[in-house]
Amino acid sequence: MTEADAEQFLEDAQARMAKMSEEVSHASWLASTYINVDSQFTEALAVERFTSLAVELAQEAAKFDDADLTPETRRMLTMLKQGLVFPAPKDPKLTAELAQIGSKLQGMYGAGKYCPDQEPGEESSGADDDKGKCYTLTEMGQMMAKNRDPKLLKELWVGWRKVSPPMKPLYERQVEIGNAGAQELGYDNLSVMWRSKYDMGADDFAADMDKQWNKVKPLYEALHCHVRAKLNDHYGDDVVPASGKIPAHLLGNMWAQEWGNIYDVVKDDDMQAPYDLTQLVVDSGMSEKEMVKAGEKFFTSLGFKPLPKTFWERSQFTQPQDRDVVCHASAWNLDGKDDIRIKMCINKTGEDLVTIHHELGHNFYQRIYNDQPFLYKEGANDGFHEAVGDTIALSITPKYLKQIGLLDEVPGTDKDIGFLMQQALDKIAFLPFGLLVDKWRWQVFNGEVEPGDYNKAWWKLREEYQGIEAPVERSEANFDPGAKYHIPGNTPYARYFLARIQQFQFHRALCEAAGETGPLHRCSIFNNKAAGKKLRNMLAMGASKPWPDAMEALTGQRELDATAIVDYFQPLMEYLQEQNKGRQCGW
Ligand code: X8Z
Ligand code: ZN
């Protein structure tokens, strides 16, 4: 086996995978935007075929294990092996079963609703059944964001979680088959396989996550302490005690993962936010599509090509009323070229305006690396992919909002703490959640946590890392991880933790490239071609180089560096320390 043999093998393999992955994309798009038995059947079949091809090729690649190859060819072979999120064993029956479970779980989550008057297990008798309204997750998310009635919030919190117990046996089986698949590829289990995609050893990766967490933890603890005190003021001791863990239903988000929606409860009377982004969006009269146009404009101002016509024709911007869809926002490239789309159920809120930038970040990344070979049409690592749009959204500052006509005046620096608080409630509050979702899965995959302890292990992590607690008693009859999209959706989650750290590093580097000298939180790179060029050059690399090379191209650094996020929030940290004086922090 020579270098030339390996190159030929890789060329053929990539051509076959590219074709098959296009089939999967179209079938999956259908299954996510028209949930029914037929689309699920079709998707599962396509996924089955793709999985079996990818596994076959990954195993075949082993024939080059002892060959003398260039580092580039070796790297591509490794990437071929690591391509699947959930590999199946060679057995065709198991491949089919795994694919069917995947489509089914995704569909259960997407079609999930909470129907207050319905007994568990009872089917609704029809869409217009007036016995009681059913709430979609989008509707419940809106209520969790705005409503402050603890009783209703608790009901929604519990209600949504009825979606997941039926998922549990499927999930168990999925893990079992996936682990067998990972083992056939030479990994101890899926946990090792998932952690092996970061150009370092699997255990080094887990250690690096912990290392970064320890750097930002003081900021999280200070925020937690202050938010708990404010919630205690607002709701009283009976609902939120002044010490201990915060009940998970009061943080403005179904999973208590981002807390920006309770800014009104957390702010001081003299600390008005400089503006309310949702209000600006509503007052502007923008349609959902115009919100996406605003996002596109930011990217084109940095020198990215405008989105293709098909993006506007084929994307899903709003929730269809006539069918079930997977509303969880995502960005797609269906043909590996220009057929890029987003799928969202956009609400006219500041939160969704930010999510639009997040999704467009995926699309502009996908498009700018589309000349790379199939295996390199990925982010430098998956954290990079998640960080691009968020980096851009960090430039949604008052200055920028004035530039695009949404704000009349740039507020004075006396409003900075309000702005930083709003940002921290999303960015800092998210960190422990971003860390623990895959900590849970790694334990499940490697057998440390068995099915009989799934929920217990989930809440142990939620309590330990986030300092929150379930508002009602939970047991193994519940399967709360399944009520979070990425578990049934099988999307790895460590990427979002990485992205939270990285996006501040990227923002800092881009602001420097743009010649901005003020504080990081006031910097916007809108319209700056020098920053745009730097970003575009890095993104165009795709996954062609180990991620530290991409990181270096943009930031001059080869490692994750939490000092950027810590520096960004330094003024807020000082404020929080002052506020927390005399309070007993921790949980
Ligand atoms: O899933 C997402 C994106 C799609 S990649 C909307 N995010 C995570 C989540 O919603 O849980 C973005 C932030 C974290
Ligand atoms: Zn994303």
JSON list of N, CA, C and O in Angstrom, two decimals, residues 18-35:
[
{"chain": "A", "resi": 18, "resn": "ALA", "atom": "N", "xyz": [-19.83, 12.01, -0.86]},
{"chain": "A", "resi": 18, "resn": "ALA", "atom": "CA", "xyz": [-20.46, 13.29, -1.23]},
{"chain": "A", "resi": 18, "resn": "ALA", "atom": "C", "xyz": [-21.83, 13.03, -1.86]},
{"chain": "A", "resi": 18, "resn": "ALA", "atom": "O", "xyz": [-22.82, 13.69, -1.54]},
{"chain": "A", "resi": 19, "resn": "LYS", "atom": "N", "xyz": [-21.87, 12.04, -2.74]},
{"chain": "A", "resi": 19, "resn": "LYS", "atom": "CA", "xyz": [-23.13, 11.75, -3.42]},
{"chain": "A", "resi": 19, "resn": "LYS", "atom": "C", "xyz": [-24.18, 11.27, -2.41]},
{"chain": "A", "resi": 19, "resn": "LYS", "atom": "O", "xyz": [-25.32, 11.74, -2.39]},
{"chain": "A", "resi": 20, "resn": "MET", "atom": "N", "xyz": [-23.76, 10.35, -1.58]},
{"chain": "A", "resi": 20, "resn": "MET", "atom": "CA", "xyz": [-24.70, 9.77, -0.62]},
{"chain": "A", "resi": 20, "resn": "MET", "atom": "C", "xyz": [-25.14, 10.81, 0.41]},
{"chain": "A", "resi": 20, "resn": "MET", "atom": "O", "xyz": [-26.27, 10.80, 0.87]},
{"chain": "A", "resi": 21, "resn": "SER", "atom": "N", "xyz": [-24.24, 11.69, 0.78]},
{"chain": "A", "resi": 21, "resn": "SER", "atom": "CA", "xyz": [-24.62, 12.65, 1.82]},
{"chain": "A", "resi": 21, "resn": "SER", "atom": "C", "xyz": [-25.62, 13.66, 1.26]},
{"chain": "A", "resi": 21, "resn": "SER", "atom": "O", "xyz": [-26.45, 14.19, 1.99]},
{"chain": "A", "resi": 22, "resn": "GLU", "atom": "N", "xyz": [-25.57, 13.88, -0.03]},
{"chain": "A", "resi": 22, "resn": "GLU", "atom": "CA", "xyz": [-26.57, 14.77, -0.64]},
{"chain": "A", "resi": 22, "resn": "GLU", "atom": "C", "xyz": [-27.96, 14.13, -0.53]},
{"chain": "A", "resi": 22, "resn": "GLU", "atom": "O", "xyz": [-28.95, 14.80, -0.23]},
{"chain": "A", "resi": 23, "resn": "GLU", "atom": "N", "xyz": [-28.00, 12.83, -0.75]},
{"chain": "A", "resi": 23, "resn": "GLU", "atom": "CA", "xyz": [-29.29, 12.12, -0.60]},
{"chain": "A", "resi": 23, "resn": "GLU", "atom": "C", "xyz": [-29.80, 12.24, 0.83]},
{"chain": "A", "resi": 23, "resn": "GLU", "atom": "O", "xyz": [-30.99, 12.48, 1.06]},
{"chain": "A", "resi": 24, "resn": "VAL", "atom": "N", "xyz": [-28.90, 12.05, 1.78]},
{"chain": "A", "resi": 24, "resn": "VAL", "atom": "CA", "xyz": [-29.30, 12.14, 3.19]},
{"chain": "A", "resi": 24, "resn": "VAL", "atom": "C", "xyz": [-29.83, 13.55, 3.50]},
{"chain": "A", "resi": 24, "resn": "VAL", "atom": "O", "xyz": [-30.85, 13.71, 4.16]},
{"chain": "A", "resi": 25, "resn": "SER", "atom": "N", "xyz": [-29.13, 14.55, 3.01]},
{"chain": "A", "resi": 25, "resn": "SER", "atom": "CA", "xyz": [-29.53, 15.93, 3.33]},
{"chain": "A", "resi": 25, "resn": "SER", "atom": "C", "xyz": [-30.95, 16.22, 2.87]},
{"chain": "A", "resi": 25, "resn": "SER", "atom": "O", "xyz": [-31.75, 16.79, 3.61]},
{"chain": "A", "resi": 26, "resn": "HIS", "atom": "N", "xyz": [-31.24, 15.82, 1.65]},
{"chain": "A", "resi": 26, "resn": "HIS", "atom": "CA", "xyz": [-32.59, 16.12, 1.14]},
{"chain": "A", "resi": 26, "resn": "HIS", "atom": "C", "xyz": [-33.65, 15.35, 1.92]},
{"chain": "A", "resi": 26, "resn": "HIS", "atom": "O", "xyz": [-34.71, 15.90, 2.26]},
{"chain": "A", "resi": 27, "resn": "ALA", "atom": "N", "xyz": [-33.36, 14.09, 2.22]},
{"chain": "A", "resi": 27, "resn": "ALA", "atom": "CA", "xyz": [-34.34, 13.31, 2.98]},
{"chain": "A", "resi": 27, "resn": "ALA", "atom": "C", "xyz": [-34.49, 13.88, 4.39]},
{"chain": "A", "resi": 27, "resn": "ALA", "atom": "O", "xyz": [-35.61, 13.96, 4.92]},
{"chain": "A", "resi": 28, "resn": "SER", "atom": "N", "xyz": [-33.39, 14.29, 4.99]},
{"chain": "A", "resi": 28, "resn": "SER", "atom": "CA", "xyz": [-33.46, 14.83, 6.36]},
{"chain": "A", "resi": 28, "resn": "SER", "atom": "C", "xyz": [-34.18, 16.18, 6.39]},
{"chain": "A", "resi": 28, "resn": "SER", "atom": "O", "xyz": [-34.91, 16.48, 7.33]},
{"chain": "A", "resi": 29, "resn": "TRP", "atom": "N", "xyz": [-33.94, 16.96, 5.37]},
{"chain": "A", "resi": 29, "resn": "TRP", "atom": "CA", "xyz": [-34.65, 18.26, 5.30]},
{"chain": "A", "resi": 29, "resn": "TRP", "atom": "C", "xyz": [-36.16, 18.01, 5.29]},
{"chain": "A", "resi": 29, "resn": "TRP", "atom": "O", "xyz": [-36.92, 18.65, 6.02]},
{"chain": "A", "resi": 30, "resn": "LEU", "atom": "N", "xyz": [-36.53, 17.05, 4.50]},
{"chain": "A", "resi": 30, "resn": "LEU", "atom": "CA", "xyz": [-37.95, 16.70, 4.41]},
{"chain": "A", "resi": 30, "resn": "LEU", "atom": "C", "xyz": [-38.46, 16.20, 5.77]},
{"chain": "A", "resi": 30, "resn": "LEU", "atom": "O", "xyz": [-39.53, 16.61, 6.23]},
{"chain": "A", "resi": 31, "resn": "ALA", "atom": "N", "xyz": [-37.68, 15.34, 6.40]},
{"chain": "A", "resi": 31, "resn": "ALA", "atom": "CA", "xyz": [-38.13, 14.76, 7.67]},
{"chain": "A", "resi": 31, "resn": "ALA", "atom": "C", "xyz": [-38.19, 15.82, 8.78]},
{"chain": "A", "resi": 31, "resn": "ALA", "atom": "O", "xyz": [-38.91, 15.66, 9.75]},
{"chain": "A", "resi": 32, "resn": "SER", "atom": "N", "xyz": [-37.42, 16.89, 8.63]},
{"chain": "A", "resi": 32, "resn": "SER", "atom": "CA", "xyz": [-37.42, 17.94, 9.66]},
{"chain": "A", "resi": 32, "resn": "SER", "atom": "C", "xyz": [-38.47, 19.01, 9.38]},
{"chain": "A", "resi": 32, "resn": "SER", "atom": "O", "xyz": [-38.83, 19.77, 10.28]},
{"chain": "A", "resi": 33, "resn": "THR", "atom": "N", "xyz": [-38.92, 19.11, 8.16]},
{"chain": "A", "resi": 33, "resn": "THR", "atom": "CA", "xyz": [-39.87, 20.17, 7.83]},
{"chain": "A", "resi": 33, "resn": "THR", "atom": "C", "xyz": [-41.27, 19.63, 7.50]},
{"chain": "A", "resi": 33, "resn": "THR", "atom": "O", "xyz": [-42.20, 20.40, 7.29]},
{"chain": "A", "resi": 34, "resn": "TYR", "atom": "N", "xyz": [-41.39, 18.33, 7.41]},
{"chain": "A", "resi": 34, "resn": "TYR", "atom": "CA", "xyz": [-42.69, 17.64, 7.29]},
{"chain": "A", "resi": 34, "resn": "TYR", "atom": "C", "xyz": [-42.58, 16.35, 8.09]},
{"chain": "A", "resi": 34, "resn": "TYR", "atom": "O", "xyz": [-42.23, 15.31, 7.53]},
{"chain": "A", "resi": 35, "resn": "ILE", "atom": "N", "xyz": [-42.84, 16.42, 9.39]},
{"chain": "A", "resi": 35, "resn": "ILE", "atom": "CA", "xyz": [-42.69, 15.20, 10.18]},
{"chain": "A", "resi": 35, "resn": "ILE", "atom": "C", "xyz": [-43.88, 14.28, 9.93]},
{"chain": "A", "resi": 35, "resn": "ILE", "atom": "O", "xyz": [-45.01, 14.61, 10.25]}
]
